[in-house]
Amino acid sequence: MDIRLSGVSHRYDQTEVLRDISLEIPSGKIVCIVGPSGCGKSTLLRLIGGLEQPSAGEILQVGTPPTDCLNPLTYVFQDFALLPWRTVHGNISLVLEDHGIPSQDADDIIQNVLARTKLSDFAKALPKQLSGGMKQRVAIARALAVNPAVMLMDEPLSALDSQTRELLMDDLVNLWTRTPFTAVYVTHNLAEAVRLGHSIVVMSRRPGEIREIVHLDQPLEQRGLGNVEMEEKQKYLWQLMREEAQAADAELIHV
Ligand SMILES: Nc1ncnc2c1ncn2[C@@H]1O[C@H](COP(=O)(O)OP(=O)(O)OP(=O)(O)O)[C@@H](O)[C@H]1O
């Protein structure tokens, strides 16, 4: 299933947040969204997820979700959003219980997503026993359990230290390489965007408009640390963003 945004604009009362966003999110690709603080990235994700309706324009789901899809649009948040009193297995089973999946089928799904996220040995652990990186892997496993058409990822790695972030990026690349998934991935971090994005949407400061869409052809598994082509792309993205980020910063100071 693809997602197609056409002429999407959004405002909160007097504040114009997004202006005339037209964008395709093709099935099986990761589309990163970058832009200065407050330019409307999270708002855009909420609009795609149907949590809010755009003030203008439309957002279409084109085609059908994958078979066995329980939830076409599934979020992965920065703060993991795990229930502290439930084990890893219990946190994942919760979303399947919500859909009335029989327990044997649910167990099969949980074993599968735990294996894919390298968490099989931690099924009985509680969130407080896990590192930040492991907690986010649980959140990703929980998202995968519903076999979503599109994962909506709002700065999923930004609460983690830089080494853990690198490891999680490798995990996401491995996960995608084995079974491609579709994601809209909001980040402030340009290194993350060039490591994970098949395309990178660069937004202007608020009201957020698309300034440019940068396409990256190099396969994800070839984009390790020190990759010269990716460093060039990252520099280019920063050039695009620098003025917008400075201006957004100045605007915030004068609020
Ligand atoms: N529910 C809301 N009601 C009113 N204003 C809102 C609401 N949600 C967001 N905003 C405003 O909309 C603008 C865009 O917010 P949003 O969180 O989408 O930006 P962002 O690009 O994700 O920001 P950041 O990079 O800092 O996370 C901000 O000025 C914010 O204050």
Coordinates of C-alpha atoms and ligand atoms in Angstrom, one line a residue:
M1 CA 0.0 0.0 0.0
D2 CA 1.3 3.4 -0.9
I3 CA 0.4 6.7 0.7
R4 CA -0.3 9.7 -1.4
L5 CA -0.5 13.3 0.0
S6 CA -1.8 15.9 -2.3
G7 CA -1.9 19.6 -1.4
V8 CA -1.9 19.0 2.3
S9 CA -2.0 22.1 4.5
H10 CA -2.7 22.4 8.2
R11 CA -3.2 25.1 10.7
Y12 CA -3.9 25.3 14.4
D13 CA -6.1 28.4 14.9
Q14 CA -4.0 31.3 13.6
T15 CA -0.8 29.3 13.2
E16 CA -0.2 27.9 9.8
V17 CA 1.9 24.8 10.3
L18 CA 2.0 23.0 7.0
R19 CA 1.6 24.4 3.5
D20 CA 0.8 22.5 0.3
I21 CA 2.6 19.2 0.9
S22 CA 2.4 16.7 -2.0
L23 CA 4.3 13.5 -1.5
E24 CA 4.3 9.8 -2.4
I25 CA 5.3 7.2 0.1
P26 CA 5.9 4.1 -2.0
S27 CA 5.4 0.6 -0.6
G28 CA 8.7 -1.0 0.6
K29 CA 10.6 2.2 1.0
I30 CA 11.7 4.4 4.0
V31 CA 10.9 8.0 3.5
C32 CA 12.7 10.3 6.0
I33 CA 11.4 13.7 6.9
V34 CA 13.9 16.3 8.1
G35 CA 13.5 20.0 8.9
P36 CA 14.0 22.6 11.5
S37 CA 12.3 22.4 14.9
G38 CA 8.6 23.3 14.8
C39 CA 8.3 23.0 11.0
G40 CA 5.5 20.5 11.4
K41 CA 7.2 17.1 11.0
S42 CA 5.3 15.4 13.8
T43 CA 2.1 17.1 12.7
L44 CA 2.6 15.6 9.2
L45 CA 3.0 12.2 10.8
R46 CA -0.2 12.6 12.8
L47 CA -2.1 13.6 9.7
I48 CA -0.7 10.5 7.7
G49 CA -1.7 8.3 10.7
G50 CA -5.3 9.8 10.6
L51 CA -5.0 11.1 14.2
E52 CA -5.9 14.6 12.8
Q53 CA -7.6 15.7 9.6
P54 CA -5.7 18.2 7.4
S55 CA -7.2 21.7 7.1
A56 CA -6.8 21.3 3.3
G57 CA -5.7 18.7 0.8
E58 CA -6.1 14.9 1.0
I59 CA -4.1 11.9 2.1
L60 CA -4.9 8.7 0.3
Q61 CA -4.1 5.1 1.0
V62 CA -3.5 3.6 -2.5
G63 CA -3.7 -0.2 -2.9
T64 CA -4.4 -2.8 -0.2
P65 CA -2.5 -3.4 3.0
P66 CA -0.4 -6.7 3.2
T67 CA -2.2 -9.9 4.1
D68 CA -2.6 -10.5 7.8
C69 CA -2.2 -6.7 8.4
L70 CA -3.9 -5.9 11.7
N71 CA -3.2 -2.2 11.7
P72 CA -2.3 -0.5 8.5
L73 CA -0.6 2.5 10.1
T74 CA 1.4 1.9 13.2
Y75 CA 3.5 4.3 15.3
V76 CA 6.9 3.9 16.8
F77 CA 7.6 6.7 19.3
Q78 CA 10.8 8.2 20.7
D79 CA 9.8 7.3 24.3
F80 CA 9.1 3.6 23.5
A81 CA 5.7 3.7 25.2
L82 CA 6.0 0.3 26.9
L83 CA 3.8 -0.8 29.8
P84 CA 6.3 -1.2 32.7
W85 CA 4.3 -4.0 34.4
R86 CA 4.2 -6.2 31.3
T87 CA 7.1 -8.3 30.1
V88 CA 8.5 -7.9 26.6
H89 CA 6.2 -10.8 25.5
G90 CA 3.3 -9.1 27.3
N91 CA 3.9 -5.7 25.7
I92 CA 3.8 -7.3 22.3
S93 CA 0.8 -9.6 23.0
L94 CA -1.2 -6.6 24.1
V95 CA -1.6 -5.3 20.6
L96 CA -2.6 -8.8 19.4
E97 CA -5.1 -9.3 22.2
D98 CA -6.7 -6.0 21.1
H99 CA -7.3 -7.6 17.7
G100 CA -8.7 -10.9 19.2
I101 CA -5.9 -13.1 17.9
P102 CA -6.0 -16.6 19.4
S103 CA -3.2 -17.2 21.8
Q104 CA -1.4 -19.8 19.8
D105 CA -1.4 -17.6 16.7
A106 CA -0.3 -14.7 18.8
D107 CA 2.6 -16.7 20.3
D108 CA 3.8 -17.6 16.7
I109 CA 3.7 -13.9 15.7
I110 CA 5.5 -12.9 18.9
Q111 CA 8.3 -15.5 18.4
N112 CA 8.7 -14.3 14.9
V113 CA 9.0 -10.6 15.7
L114 CA 11.3 -11.3 18.7
A115 CA 13.6 -13.3 16.5
R116 CA 13.6 -10.6 13.8
T117 CA 14.6 -8.0 16.4
K118 CA 17.1 -10.3 18.2
L119 CA 15.0 -10.3 21.4
S120 CA 14.2 -14.0 21.7
D121 CA 16.1 -14.4 24.9
F122 CA 14.4 -11.5 26.6
A123 CA 10.7 -12.4 26.2
K124 CA 10.2 -12.6 30.0
A125 CA 12.1 -9.5 30.9
L126 CA 10.4 -6.4 32.2
P127 CA 11.1 -3.0 30.5
K128 CA 13.0 -1.8 33.6
Q129 CA 15.5 -4.6 33.0
L130 CA 16.3 -3.5 29.5
S131 CA 18.6 -0.8 28.1
G132 CA 17.2 2.0 26.1
G133 CA 18.2 0.4 22.8
M134 CA 16.5 -2.9 23.8
K135 CA 13.4 -1.0 24.8
Q136 CA 13.2 0.6 21.4
R137 CA 13.7 -2.8 19.8
V138 CA 10.7 -4.1 21.8
A139 CA 8.7 -1.1 20.5
I140 CA 9.8 -1.9 16.9
A141 CA 8.9 -5.6 17.5
R142 CA 5.5 -4.6 18.8
A143 CA 4.9 -2.4 15.7
L144 CA 6.0 -5.3 13.4
A145 CA 3.6 -7.7 15.2
V146 CA 0.6 -6.1 13.5
N147 CA 2.3 -6.4 10.1
P148 CA 1.6 -2.8 9.3
A149 CA 1.4 -1.3 5.8
V150 CA 3.3 1.7 7.0
M151 CA 5.3 2.4 10.1
L152 CA 5.2 6.0 11.3
M153 CA 8.4 6.6 13.2
D154 CA 8.7 9.8 15.2
E155 CA 12.4 10.3 16.1
P156 CA 12.6 6.7 17.2
L157 CA 16.4 6.9 18.1
S158 CA 16.7 10.3 19.5
A159 CA 16.4 9.3 23.1
L160 CA 19.4 6.9 22.7
D161 CA 23.1 7.6 23.1
S162 CA 25.1 7.7 19.8
Q163 CA 26.6 4.2 20.1
T164 CA 23.2 2.6 20.7
R165 CA 21.8 4.7 17.8
E166 CA 24.5 3.2 15.5
L167 CA 23.5 -0.3 16.6
L168 CA 19.8 0.3 16.2
M169 CA 20.4 1.8 12.7
D170 CA 22.3 -1.4 11.8
D171 CA 19.3 -3.4 13.2
L172 CA 16.8 -1.4 11.1
V173 CA 18.9 -1.9 8.0
N174 CA 19.1 -5.7 8.6
L175 CA 15.4 -5.8 9.3
W176 CA 14.6 -3.9 6.1
T177 CA 17.0 -5.9 4.0
R178 CA 15.5 -9.3 5.1
T179 CA 11.9 -8.1 4.7
P180 CA 11.4 -4.6 3.3
F181 CA 8.9 -2.5 5.2
T182 CA 7.4 0.9 4.5
A183 CA 8.2 3.7 6.9
V184 CA 7.8 7.5 7.3
Y185 CA 10.7 8.3 9.5
V186 CA 10.9 11.7 11.2
T187 CA 14.3 12.7 12.5
H188 CA 16.5 15.7 13.4
N189 CA 19.6 13.7 12.7
L190 CA 20.9 13.9 9.1
A191 CA 23.3 10.9 9.7
E192 CA 20.2 8.8 10.4
A193 CA 18.4 10.1 7.4
V194 CA 21.2 9.3 4.9
R195 CA 21.7 5.8 6.6
L196 CA 18.1 4.8 6.4
G197 CA 16.2 6.8 3.9
H198 CA 15.5 5.8 0.3
S199 CA 14.3 9.4 0.0
I200 CA 14.7 12.4 2.3
V201 CA 12.1 15.1 2.4
V202 CA 13.7 18.4 3.4
M203 CA 11.1 20.8 4.9
S204 CA 11.4 24.5 5.3
R205 CA 10.8 26.3 8.6
R206 CA 7.1 26.8 9.6
P207 CA 4.8 26.8 7.8
G208 CA 6.5 23.7 6.6
E209 CA 6.8 23.3 2.9
I210 CA 8.8 20.8 0.9
R211 CA 12.0 22.4 0.0
E212 CA 13.5 19.5 -1.8
I213 CA 13.3 15.7 -2.0
V214 CA 16.7 14.0 -2.1
H215 CA 16.7 10.5 -3.5
L216 CA 19.4 8.0 -2.4
D217 CA 20.1 5.1 -4.7
Q218 CA 22.8 3.3 -2.8
P219 CA 21.5 0.1 -1.1
L220 CA 21.0 0.5 2.6
E221 CA 23.4 -2.4 3.5
Q222 CA 26.2 -0.5 1.7
R223 CA 25.8 2.7 3.7
G224 CA 28.0 2.0 6.7
L225 CA 30.1 4.6 8.7
G226 CA 32.6 6.5 6.7
N227 CA 30.8 6.0 3.4
V228 CA 32.0 8.9 1.3
E229 CA 28.9 9.2 -0.9
M230 CA 26.7 9.3 2.2
E231 CA 28.9 12.0 3.8
E232 CA 28.5 14.1 0.7
K233 CA 24.7 13.7 0.8
Q234 CA 24.7 14.6 4.5
K235 CA 26.7 17.8 3.8
Y236 CA 24.3 18.7 1.0
L237 CA 21.3 18.2 3.3
W238 CA 22.9 20.4 5.9
Q239 CA 23.5 23.1 3.3
L240 CA 19.8 23.0 2.5
M241 CA 18.8 23.1 6.1
R242 CA 21.2 25.5 7.6
E243 CA 19.4 28.8 6.7
E244 CA 16.0 27.4 7.6
A245 CA 17.3 26.1 10.9
Q246 CA 19.0 29.4 11.7
A247 CA 15.8 31.4 10.9
A248 CA 13.6 29.0 12.8
D249 CA 16.0 29.3 15.8
A250 CA 15.7 33.1 15.7
E251 CA 11.9 33.0 15.4
L252 CA 11.7 30.9 18.5
I253 CA 13.8 33.3 20.5
H254 CA 11.5 36.2 19.5
V255 CA 8.3 34.4 20.4
Ligands
LIG1 N1 -2.2 20.3 19.0 C1 -1.6 21.5 18.7 N2 -2.2 22.6 18.9 C2 -1.6 23.8 18.6 N3 -0.4 23.9 18.1 C3 0.2 22.8 17.8 C4 -0.3 21.5 18.1 N4 0.6 20.6 17.8 C5 1.7 21.2 17.3 N5 1.5 22.6 17.3 C6 2.4 23.6 16.8 O1 2.6 23.3 15.4 C7 4.0 23.6 15.1 C8 4.6 22.3 14.5 O2 4.7 21.3 15.6 P1 5.4 19.9 15.3 O3 5.5 19.2 16.6 O4 4.6 19.2 14.2 O5 6.8 20.3 14.7 P2 8.1 19.4 14.5 O6 8.7 19.8 13.2 O7 7.8 18.0 14.7 O8 8.9 20.0 15.8 P3 10.2 19.3 16.5 O9 11.2 19.1 15.4 O10 10.6 20.4 17.5 O11 9.8 18.1 17.2 C9 4.6 24.1 16.4 O12 4.6 25.5 16.4 C10 3.7 23.6 17.5 O13 3.8 24.4 18.6

